[in-house]
Coordinates of C-alpha atoms and ligand atoms in Angstrom, one line a residue:
X15 CA -150.6 80.5 -87.4
X16 CA -149.4 78.8 -84.2
X17 CA -152.1 78.3 -81.7
X18 CA -150.9 78.9 -78.2
X19 CA -153.1 79.2 -75.2
X20 CA -150.3 79.8 -72.7
X21 CA -150.0 83.2 -71.0
X22 CA -148.0 85.9 -72.6
X23 CA -144.6 86.4 -71.0
X24 CA -144.3 90.1 -71.2
X25 CA -144.4 90.7 -67.4
X26 CA -142.7 87.5 -66.2
X27 CA -139.0 86.8 -65.7
X28 CA -137.4 83.9 -67.6
X29 CA -138.0 80.5 -66.1
X30 CA -134.3 79.8 -65.9
X31 CA -132.7 83.2 -65.2
X32 CA -129.3 81.6 -65.0
X33 CA -129.4 80.3 -68.5
X34 CA -126.4 81.5 -70.5
X35 CA -126.6 82.4 -74.2
X36 CA -125.7 79.5 -76.5
X37 CA -122.7 81.4 -77.9
X38 CA -120.9 81.5 -74.6
X39 CA -120.5 77.8 -74.8
X40 CA -118.9 78.1 -78.2
X41 CA -116.8 81.3 -77.9
X42 CA -116.4 82.8 -74.5
X43 CA -117.4 83.1 -70.9
X44 CA -119.4 86.1 -69.7
X45 CA -122.1 88.3 -71.0
X46 CA -121.7 89.2 -74.7
X47 CA -123.2 92.5 -74.2
X48 CA -120.8 93.6 -71.4
X49 CA -117.3 92.4 -72.4
X50 CA -114.1 94.4 -72.4
X51 CA -112.9 94.7 -76.0
X52 CA -116.1 93.1 -77.0
X53 CA -116.2 90.7 -79.9
X54 CA -119.0 91.6 -82.2
X55 CA -120.6 88.6 -83.9
X56 CA -120.8 89.0 -87.7
X57 CA -124.1 87.6 -89.0
X58 CA -123.9 87.5 -92.8
X59 CA -127.2 87.6 -94.7
X60 CA -125.8 88.0 -98.2
X61 CA -127.5 84.7 -99.2
X62 CA -130.8 85.8 -97.8
X63 CA -131.4 89.5 -97.6
X64 CA -128.5 90.1 -100.1
X65 CA -130.0 87.7 -102.6
X66 CA -133.3 89.7 -102.3
X67 CA -131.5 92.5 -104.3
X68 CA -133.3 92.7 -107.7
X69 CA -131.4 90.6 -110.2
X70 CA -129.0 89.1 -107.7
X71 CA -130.3 85.5 -107.4
X72 CA -128.0 82.6 -107.0
X73 CA -128.4 78.9 -107.7
X74 CA -127.7 76.4 -105.0
X75 CA -124.1 75.7 -106.1
X76 CA -123.3 79.3 -106.3
X77 CA -124.8 79.8 -102.8
X78 CA -122.5 77.0 -101.6
X79 CA -119.5 78.6 -103.1
X80 CA -120.3 81.9 -101.4
X81 CA -121.0 80.1 -98.1
X82 CA -117.7 78.3 -98.1
X83 CA -115.9 81.6 -98.7
X84 CA -117.9 83.2 -95.9
X85 CA -116.6 80.5 -93.6
X86 CA -113.1 81.2 -94.7
X87 CA -113.7 84.9 -94.1
X88 CA -114.6 84.0 -90.5
X89 CA -118.3 85.1 -90.2
X90 CA -120.0 83.8 -87.1
X91 CA -123.4 83.2 -88.7
X92 CA -124.5 82.5 -92.3
X93 CA -128.1 83.2 -93.0
X94 CA -128.3 80.9 -96.0
X95 CA -131.8 81.6 -97.1
X96 CA -135.6 81.7 -96.4
X97 CA -136.4 78.0 -96.9
X98 CA -140.2 78.3 -97.2
X99 CA -139.8 80.9 -100.0
X100 CA -139.1 78.3 -102.7
X101 CA -138.0 74.7 -103.2
X102 CA -134.7 76.0 -104.6
X103 CA -134.0 78.1 -101.5
X104 CA -134.8 75.1 -99.3
X105 CA -132.4 72.9 -101.2
X106 CA -129.7 75.6 -101.1
X107 CA -130.0 76.1 -97.3
X108 CA -129.9 72.3 -96.8
X109 CA -126.8 72.0 -99.0
X110 CA -125.0 74.8 -97.1
X111 CA -126.1 73.3 -93.7
X112 CA -124.6 69.9 -94.7
X113 CA -121.4 71.2 -96.3
X114 CA -120.2 74.2 -94.4
X115 CA -118.5 73.7 -91.1
X116 CA -117.6 76.4 -88.6
X117 CA -120.3 79.2 -88.7
X118 CA -123.8 78.8 -87.4
X119 CA -126.1 78.1 -90.4
X120 CA -129.4 80.0 -90.1
X121 CA -132.7 79.7 -91.9
X122 CA -135.4 82.5 -91.9
X123 CA -139.0 81.8 -91.0
X124 CA -142.2 83.8 -90.4
X125 CA -144.0 83.3 -87.1
X126 CA -145.8 80.4 -88.8
X127 CA -145.5 76.8 -87.8
X128 CA -145.1 75.5 -91.4
X129 CA -142.3 78.1 -92.0
X130 CA -140.5 77.1 -88.8
X131 CA -140.8 73.4 -89.6
X132 CA -139.4 73.9 -93.1
X133 CA -136.6 76.2 -91.8
X134 CA -135.6 73.6 -89.2
X135 CA -135.7 70.8 -91.8
X136 CA -133.3 72.9 -94.0
X137 CA -130.8 73.6 -91.2
X138 CA -131.1 70.5 -89.1
X139 CA -127.9 68.8 -90.5
X140 CA -125.7 71.8 -89.7
X141 CA -122.9 71.5 -87.2
X142 CA -124.4 74.7 -85.6
X143 CA -127.9 75.6 -86.5
X144 CA -130.3 78.5 -85.9
X145 CA -133.9 79.4 -86.7
X146 CA -134.5 83.0 -87.3
X147 CA -138.2 84.1 -86.8
X148 CA -139.4 87.5 -87.8
X149 CA -142.7 89.2 -87.1
X150 CA -143.5 92.9 -87.7
X151 CA -144.2 95.0 -84.7
X152 CA -144.6 98.6 -86.0
X153 CA -148.1 100.1 -86.1
X154 CA -147.9 100.5 -89.9
X155 CA -147.0 96.9 -90.5
X156 CA -149.4 95.5 -87.9
X157 CA -152.3 97.6 -89.3
X158 CA -151.8 97.4 -93.0
X159 CA -149.7 94.2 -93.6
X160 CA -150.7 91.8 -90.9
X161 CA -154.0 93.3 -89.8
X162 CA -153.4 92.3 -86.2
X163 CA -153.4 94.2 -82.9
X164 CA -150.5 94.4 -80.5
X165 CA -151.7 91.6 -78.1
X166 CA -152.1 89.1 -81.0
X167 CA -148.7 90.0 -82.3
X168 CA -147.2 89.5 -78.9
X169 CA -148.9 86.2 -78.5
X170 CA -147.7 85.0 -81.9
X171 CA -144.1 86.1 -81.2
X172 CA -144.0 84.2 -78.0
X173 CA -145.7 81.1 -79.3
X174 CA -143.6 80.9 -82.4
X175 CA -140.4 81.1 -80.4
X176 CA -141.6 78.5 -77.9
X177 CA -142.4 76.2 -80.8
X178 CA -139.1 76.7 -82.5
X179 CA -137.4 76.1 -79.2
X180 CA -138.8 72.6 -79.2
X181 CA -136.8 71.9 -82.4
X182 CA -133.6 73.9 -82.0
X183 CA -131.7 75.5 -79.1
X184 CA -130.5 78.5 -81.0
X185 CA -133.4 80.9 -81.8
X186 CA -133.2 84.4 -83.1
X187 CA -136.3 86.6 -83.1
X188 CA -136.7 89.9 -85.1
X189 CA -139.4 92.4 -84.5
X190 CA -139.5 93.6 -88.0
X191 CA -139.6 97.4 -88.5
X192 CA -138.4 97.7 -84.9
X193 CA -137.1 101.2 -85.4
X194 CA -140.6 102.4 -86.2
X195 CA -142.1 100.3 -83.4
X196 CA -143.6 101.9 -80.2
X197 CA -140.8 101.7 -77.7
X198 CA -142.9 100.4 -74.8
X199 CA -144.4 97.7 -77.0
X200 CA -140.9 96.8 -78.4
X201 CA -139.5 96.3 -74.9
X202 CA -142.5 94.0 -74.1
X203 CA -141.9 91.9 -77.2
X204 CA -138.2 91.6 -76.6
X205 CA -138.6 90.7 -73.0
X206 CA -141.3 88.1 -73.8
X207 CA -139.4 86.4 -76.6
X208 CA -136.3 86.1 -74.4
X209 CA -138.5 84.6 -71.7
X210 CA -139.9 82.2 -74.3
X211 CA -136.3 81.0 -75.3
X212 CA -134.9 83.4 -77.9
X213 CA -131.1 83.4 -77.6
X214 CA -130.7 86.4 -80.0
X215 CA -133.0 89.3 -80.4
X216 CA -132.4 91.3 -83.6
X217 CA -133.5 94.9 -83.9
X218 CA -134.0 95.7 -87.6
X219 CA -134.1 99.1 -89.1
X220 CA -136.1 97.6 -91.8
X221 CA -136.6 100.6 -94.0
X222 CA -133.4 102.5 -93.1
X223 CA -135.4 105.2 -91.3
X224 CA -133.4 106.1 -88.2
X225 CA -130.4 108.4 -87.4
X226 CA -127.3 107.0 -85.6
X227 CA -128.0 109.0 -82.4
X228 CA -131.6 107.8 -82.2
X229 CA -130.6 104.2 -83.0
X230 CA -128.0 104.4 -80.2
X231 CA -130.7 105.5 -77.8
X232 CA -133.0 102.7 -79.0
X233 CA -130.4 100.0 -78.3
X234 CA -129.3 101.5 -75.0
X235 CA -133.0 101.7 -74.0
X236 CA -133.4 98.0 -74.7
X237 CA -130.3 97.2 -72.7
X238 CA -131.3 99.4 -69.8
X239 CA -135.0 98.6 -69.6
X240 CA -135.5 95.0 -70.6
X241 CA -134.7 93.1 -67.4
X242 CA -133.8 89.7 -69.0
X243 CA -131.7 91.2 -71.8
X244 CA -128.5 89.6 -70.3
X245 CA -129.8 86.2 -71.4
X246 CA -129.5 87.0 -75.1
X247 CA -127.4 88.7 -77.7
X248 CA -128.7 91.9 -79.0
X249 CA -128.4 92.0 -82.8
X250 CA -129.0 94.8 -85.3
X251 CA -129.9 94.7 -88.9
X252 CA -129.7 98.1 -90.7
X253 CA -130.9 98.9 -94.2
X254 CA -129.3 101.6 -96.2
X255 CA -132.1 103.6 -97.6
X256 CA -130.5 106.9 -96.4
X257 CA -127.0 105.6 -96.6
X258 CA -126.8 105.2 -92.8
X259 CA -126.7 101.4 -92.5
X260 CA -123.0 101.1 -91.5
X261 CA -123.1 104.2 -89.1
X262 CA -126.2 102.8 -87.4
X263 CA -124.7 99.4 -87.0
X264 CA -121.5 100.8 -85.6
X265 CA -123.3 103.0 -82.9
X266 CA -125.4 100.0 -82.0
X267 CA -122.3 98.0 -81.3
X268 CA -120.9 100.8 -79.2
X269 CA -124.2 100.9 -77.2
X270 CA -124.7 97.3 -76.4
X271 CA -125.4 95.2 -79.5
X272 CA -123.3 92.0 -79.7
X273 CA -124.2 91.0 -83.2
X274 CA -124.3 92.9 -86.5
X275 CA -126.2 91.6 -89.5
X276 CA -124.8 92.7 -92.9
X277 CA -124.0 91.6 -96.4
X278 CA -121.0 91.5 -98.7
X279 CA -120.9 94.6 -101.0
X280 CA -123.9 95.9 -99.1
X281 CA -126.3 93.9 -101.2
X282 CA -129.9 93.7 -100.1
X283 CA -133.5 94.9 -100.6
X284 CA -133.8 98.4 -102.2
X285 CA -130.6 100.3 -101.3
X286 CA -129.3 97.3 -99.6
X287 CA -128.0 96.3 -96.2
X288 CA -125.1 97.6 -94.2
X289 CA -122.0 96.4 -95.9
X290 CA -120.0 93.7 -94.1
X291 CA -116.6 94.9 -95.3
X292 CA -117.3 98.5 -94.2
X293 CA -118.5 97.5 -90.8
X294 CA -115.6 95.2 -90.1
X295 CA -113.0 97.7 -91.3
X296 CA -114.7 100.5 -89.4
X297 CA -114.5 98.4 -86.2
X298 CA -110.9 97.4 -86.9
X299 CA -109.8 101.0 -87.7
X300 CA -111.9 103.1 -85.4
X301 CA -113.1 101.2 -82.3
X302 CA -110.3 99.9 -80.1
X303 CA -112.8 98.5 -77.6
X304 CA -114.5 96.3 -80.3
X305 CA -113.3 93.4 -82.4
X306 CA -114.5 90.8 -84.8
X307 CA -113.4 87.3 -85.9
X308 CA -113.1 88.3 -89.5
X309 CA -109.9 87.6 -91.4
X310 CA -109.9 90.9 -93.2
X311 CA -107.4 89.7 -95.8
X312 CA -110.2 87.7 -97.3
X313 CA -112.5 90.7 -97.7
X314 CA -111.5 91.6 -101.3
X315 CA -111.6 88.1 -102.5
X316 CA -115.1 87.5 -101.0
X317 CA -116.4 90.7 -102.5
X318 CA -115.1 89.8 -106.0
X319 CA -116.7 86.3 -105.7
X320 CA -120.1 87.7 -104.7
X321 CA -119.9 90.4 -107.4
X322 CA -119.0 87.8 -110.0
X323 CA -121.7 85.3 -109.1
X324 CA -124.6 87.8 -108.5
X325 CA -123.6 89.9 -111.5
X326 CA -123.9 93.0 -109.3
X327 CA -121.0 95.3 -110.2
X328 CA -119.1 97.2 -107.5
X329 CA -119.0 100.9 -108.0
X330 CA -115.3 102.0 -108.4
X331 CA -115.5 104.4 -105.4
X332 CA -117.1 101.8 -103.1
X333 CA -115.4 101.9 -99.7
X334 CA -112.9 99.1 -99.0
X335 CA -113.5 96.9 -102.1
X336 CA -114.0 99.5 -105.0
X337 CA -111.4 99.6 -107.7
X338 CA -110.4 103.1 -106.6
X339 CA -110.5 102.5 -102.8
X340 CA -106.7 102.6 -102.6
X341 CA -106.0 104.6 -105.8
X342 CA -104.6 108.1 -105.6
X343 CA -104.5 110.5 -108.6
X344 CA -104.0 114.1 -107.4
X345 CA -100.4 115.3 -107.5
X346 CA -100.6 116.5 -103.9
X347 CA -102.0 113.2 -102.6
X348 CA -99.4 111.2 -104.6
X349 CA -96.6 113.3 -103.3
X350 CA -97.9 112.8 -99.7
X351 CA -98.3 109.1 -100.2
X352 CA -94.7 108.8 -101.5
X353 CA -93.4 110.6 -98.5
X354 CA -95.6 108.8 -95.9
X355 CA -98.4 106.4 -96.7
X356 CA -100.5 107.5 -93.7
X357 CA -100.9 111.0 -95.1
X358 CA -103.8 109.7 -97.3
X359 CA -104.4 106.1 -96.3
X360 CA -106.1 105.1 -93.0
X361 CA -106.0 101.4 -93.8
X362 CA -103.4 99.3 -95.6
X363 CA -104.7 97.7 -98.8
X364 CA -103.0 94.5 -97.9
X365 CA -105.1 94.2 -94.8
X366 CA -108.3 93.8 -96.9
X367 CA -106.6 91.6 -99.5
X368 CA -105.9 94.2 -102.1
X369 CA -102.4 94.0 -103.6
X370 CA -101.3 97.5 -102.9
X371 CA -101.8 101.2 -103.2
X372 CA -102.2 102.4 -106.8
X373 CA -100.9 105.8 -107.8
X374 CA -102.9 106.4 -110.9
X375 CA -101.0 108.5 -113.4
X376 CA -103.3 111.1 -115.0
X377 CA -103.4 114.8 -115.7
X378 CA -103.5 115.6 -112.0
X379 CA -100.3 113.7 -111.2
X380 CA -97.1 115.6 -110.3
X381 CA -93.4 115.1 -111.0
X382 CA -92.8 113.1 -107.8
X383 CA -95.2 110.3 -108.7
X384 CA -94.1 110.4 -112.3
X385 CA -90.5 110.0 -111.4
X386 CA -91.3 107.2 -108.8
X387 CA -93.2 105.3 -111.5
X388 CA -90.4 105.6 -114.0
X389 CA -87.9 104.4 -111.4
X390 CA -90.1 101.3 -110.7
X391 CA -90.2 100.6 -114.5
X392 CA -86.4 100.7 -114.5
X393 CA -85.8 104.2 -116.0
X394 CA -83.4 106.5 -114.2
X395 CA -83.2 109.7 -116.1
X396 CA -81.0 112.8 -116.1
X397 CA -82.5 116.1 -115.2
X398 CA -83.1 117.3 -118.8
X399 CA -84.5 113.9 -119.9
X400 CA -86.9 113.9 -116.9
X401 CA -88.2 117.4 -117.8
X402 CA -88.7 116.4 -121.4
X403 CA -90.4 113.1 -120.4
X404 CA -92.7 114.9 -117.9
X405 CA -93.8 117.4 -120.5
X406 CA -94.6 114.6 -123.0
X407 CA -96.5 112.8 -120.3
X408 CA -98.6 115.9 -119.4
X409 CA -99.5 116.4 -123.1
X410 CA -100.6 112.7 -123.4
X411 CA -102.5 112.9 -120.1
X412 CA -104.6 115.8 -121.5
X413 CA -105.8 113.5 -124.3
X414 CA -106.0 110.2 -122.4
X415 CA -107.7 109.7 -119.0
X416 CA -105.4 107.0 -117.6
X417 CA -101.7 106.6 -118.4
X418 CA -100.5 103.0 -118.2
X419 CA -97.0 101.7 -117.9
X420 CA -97.0 100.8 -121.6
X421 CA -97.7 104.5 -122.4
X422 CA -94.7 105.6 -120.3
X423 CA -92.5 103.0 -121.9
X424 CA -93.6 104.2 -125.3
X425 CA -92.6 107.8 -124.3
X426 CA -89.3 106.6 -123.1
X427 CA -88.5 104.4 -126.1
X428 CA -89.7 106.7 -128.8
X429 CA -88.9 110.1 -127.5
X430 CA -86.4 110.0 -124.7
X431 CA -84.0 107.2 -124.7
X432 CA -83.9 106.1 -128.3
X433 CA -83.0 102.5 -127.4
X434 CA -80.1 101.3 -129.6
X435 CA -80.8 98.3 -131.8
X436 CA -78.3 95.9 -130.4
X437 CA -80.3 93.0 -131.7
X438 CA -81.5 93.2 -135.3
X439 CA -83.5 90.8 -137.5
X440 CA -81.9 89.8 -140.7
X441 CA -84.0 86.9 -141.8
X442 CA -86.4 84.3 -140.5
X443 CA -88.0 81.2 -141.9
X444 CA -90.6 78.9 -140.4
X445 CA -92.1 75.6 -141.4
X446 CA -95.4 74.8 -139.8
X447 CA -98.7 73.0 -140.3
X448 CA -101.3 71.0 -138.6
X449 CA -99.4 67.7 -138.9
X450 CA -95.8 68.8 -138.3
X451 CA -93.9 70.3 -135.3
X452 CA -93.2 74.0 -136.1
X453 CA -89.6 74.8 -136.7
X454 CA -88.1 78.3 -137.0
X455 CA -84.7 79.4 -138.2
X456 CA -83.7 82.9 -137.2
X457 CA -80.8 85.0 -138.5
X458 CA -79.9 88.1 -136.4
X459 CA -77.1 90.5 -135.7
X460 CA -76.4 90.9 -132.0
X461 CA -73.7 93.3 -130.8
X462 CA -72.0 93.3 -134.2
X463 CA -71.9 89.5 -134.6
X464 CA -74.0 87.3 -136.9
X465 CA -76.0 84.4 -135.5
X466 CA -78.2 81.7 -137.1
X467 CA -80.2 79.5 -134.8
X468 CA -83.0 77.0 -135.2
X469 CA -85.6 75.8 -132.7
X470 CA -88.9 73.9 -132.5
X471 CA -91.8 75.2 -130.5
X472 CA -95.5 74.8 -129.7
X473 CA -96.4 77.0 -132.6
X474 CA -94.4 79.1 -135.2
X475 CA -94.2 82.1 -132.9
X476 CA -93.0 80.1 -130.0
X477 CA -90.4 78.4 -132.2
X478 CA -89.1 81.8 -133.4
X479 CA -89.0 83.1 -129.8
X480 CA -87.1 80.0 -128.7
X481 CA -84.6 80.5 -131.5
X482 CA -84.0 84.1 -130.5
X483 CA -83.5 83.0 -126.9
X484 CA -80.6 80.9 -128.1
X485 CA -78.9 84.1 -129.0
X486 CA -79.5 86.4 -126.2
X487 CA -80.9 84.2 -123.4
X488 CA -83.9 86.3 -122.4
X489 CA -85.2 83.3 -120.5
X490 CA -88.2 85.4 -119.4
X491 CA -91.9 84.9 -119.1
X492 CA -94.3 86.1 -121.8
X493 CA -96.9 87.9 -119.7
X494 CA -99.0 89.2 -122.5
X495 CA -99.3 88.7 -126.3
X496 CA -101.9 90.7 -128.2
X497 CA -102.4 91.1 -131.9
X498 CA -104.6 93.6 -133.6
X499 CA -105.1 94.8 -137.2
X500 CA -103.9 98.3 -137.8
X501 CA -105.4 98.6 -141.3
X502 CA -108.3 96.7 -142.9
X503 CA -108.5 94.2 -145.7
X504 CA -106.8 90.8 -146.3
X505 CA -103.4 92.5 -146.5
X506 CA -104.0 94.4 -143.3
X507 CA -101.0 95.5 -141.3
X508 CA -101.0 93.5 -138.0
X509 CA -99.5 94.9 -134.9
X510 CA -98.3 92.6 -132.1
X511 CA -97.8 93.9 -128.6
X512 CA -96.1 91.8 -126.0
X513 CA -95.0 92.0 -122.4
X514 CA -92.1 90.0 -121.0
X515 CA -90.8 89.7 -117.5
X516 CA -87.1 88.7 -117.3
X517 CA -84.5 89.1 -114.6
X518 CA -86.7 91.3 -112.4
X519 CA -87.7 93.7 -115.2
X520 CA -90.8 93.9 -117.2
X521 CA -90.7 95.3 -120.7
X522 CA -93.1 95.6 -123.6
X523 CA -92.4 95.3 -127.3
X524 CA -94.2 96.2 -130.4
X525 CA -93.8 95.1 -134.0
X526 CA -95.9 95.6 -137.2
X527 CA -96.0 93.7 -140.5
X528 CA -98.5 92.3 -142.9
X529 CA -97.2 88.9 -141.8
X530 CA -98.2 88.2 -138.2
X531 CA -95.3 85.9 -137.5
X532 CA -92.9 88.7 -138.6
X533 CA -94.8 91.2 -136.5
X534 CA -94.4 88.8 -133.5
X535 CA -90.7 88.4 -134.1
X536 CA -90.2 92.2 -134.4
X537 CA -92.1 92.7 -131.1
X538 CA -89.9 90.2 -129.4
X539 CA -86.7 91.8 -130.7
X540 CA -88.0 95.2 -129.7
X541 CA -88.6 93.9 -126.1
X542 CA -85.3 92.1 -126.1
X543 CA -83.4 95.4 -127.0
X544 CA -85.1 97.1 -124.1
X545 CA -84.1 94.3 -121.7
X546 CA -80.5 94.5 -123.0
X547 CA -80.5 98.3 -122.6
X548 CA -81.9 98.1 -119.0
X549 CA -79.4 95.3 -118.1
X550 CA -76.2 96.4 -119.8
X551 CA -74.1 93.7 -118.2
X552 CA -75.9 90.9 -120.0
Ligands
KIV615 O1 -135.1 94.0 -92.8 C1 -135.7 93.3 -92.1 O2 -136.4 93.6 -91.2 C2 -135.4 91.8 -92.3 C3 -135.9 90.9 -91.3 C4 -136.4 89.6 -91.8 C5 -134.9 90.7 -90.2 O3 -134.7 91.5 -93.2
ZN616 ZN1 -133.6 93.1 -94.0

């Protein structure tokens, strides 16, 4: 522990009362805690607290990938790790500090000289660097975990900040378990560490044990009662044990906090930390007097990256980034959405980097959504055809949870439209092998005329498709090609399903045969007939 014989600061004013927070030099003039349309700093701790999620550990290159994406996202601070905790974490923080420009790179430390030295060593090469010191101040933690009394904790807090300040200008201090700390003692600690040089004081709700109204009172109390609070940024760090992390962070920002600590996808110890994407979108959507620097269009991408690298799946109904966050299934909702998007959407999916609203067709969907989807697929039906198609769809939806575009196309092709076979296969022949370029000859009948065409290709299927293209000039893009065995055994029937995009339309095709090349050709011809049917002028 740091030895410090100097007096404790808890009754004195800062030596240099005019000293402005470090951030003001970087971002703005004025007091962070009192600005109009105040910009809330986003402190991302995915790589530190988030990585403390059981099973979510990342290696140093993965941490670097996430940190680079966080910089693109526009976070103000990246807490890259807890350097003393392991050599791997030290290396990762160092790599991030050296490689990522823009945000402040922060390393966590206990109020211990060795921790502070190691944290500084890890971040010292960063363009902007910060040391974040934490020390518990609640009675429970002081008594059982640290076995120290209040005056010793206060002395340690002050001396550790003063020591860190000799290494680094930007110092954050966290009285751990602040929400369960005696308020009078908390105010003394906050005032003392600011006087000792802390530029940010973070108020953690370490165990997610406070209500929004009480947390608002706590932050307001610090702002009103700690006389030197204007010299630092008030930060908050809320855990989600009762699902209140985001709500608590938001009320804190509305009551004087200038920085919010959070994680992508809400990763973190136990039930996690307040989720960055939820906080940022809540600020953007609900609080006109607050703003952040986040490029919200990068949120979805960042969330996917973190999920992929940590292996932590995102629940489908997760706000902002879940697979269903912009999906609507009920008939009433889909009808509302088709009439006016804002009936059931308070944010635009594009604003968070999601491609678009999804109207999921299922058993709750109504006629309006069904008709709109068919129209998008290029099917315009007469009244009686629509009625028949809708009844077929409802029957299928009772058996199948989700109805995909391919299912609708199958209903259309098989039951409703009976697409005419303008293009018909007469014969095909291929020569292929590992040492020769595949060649295919195709004989087809197209609109009553007989054609025979030959082509080479990258493989026998490609050669066949190119030969057919010489007849009807599909010229499209093969989006998907799948082959599966319908029956078993060596002479199994193979079914090929393909999807082609051509001239602004997407169609699927299916073909079955014991010969997979023949199945592939049939699938292509099936798709081609649909394209011809949908674009009759061709
Ligand atoms: O939850 C907490 O109190 C922390 C501190 C280290 C800030 O993570
Ligand atoms: Zn935490």
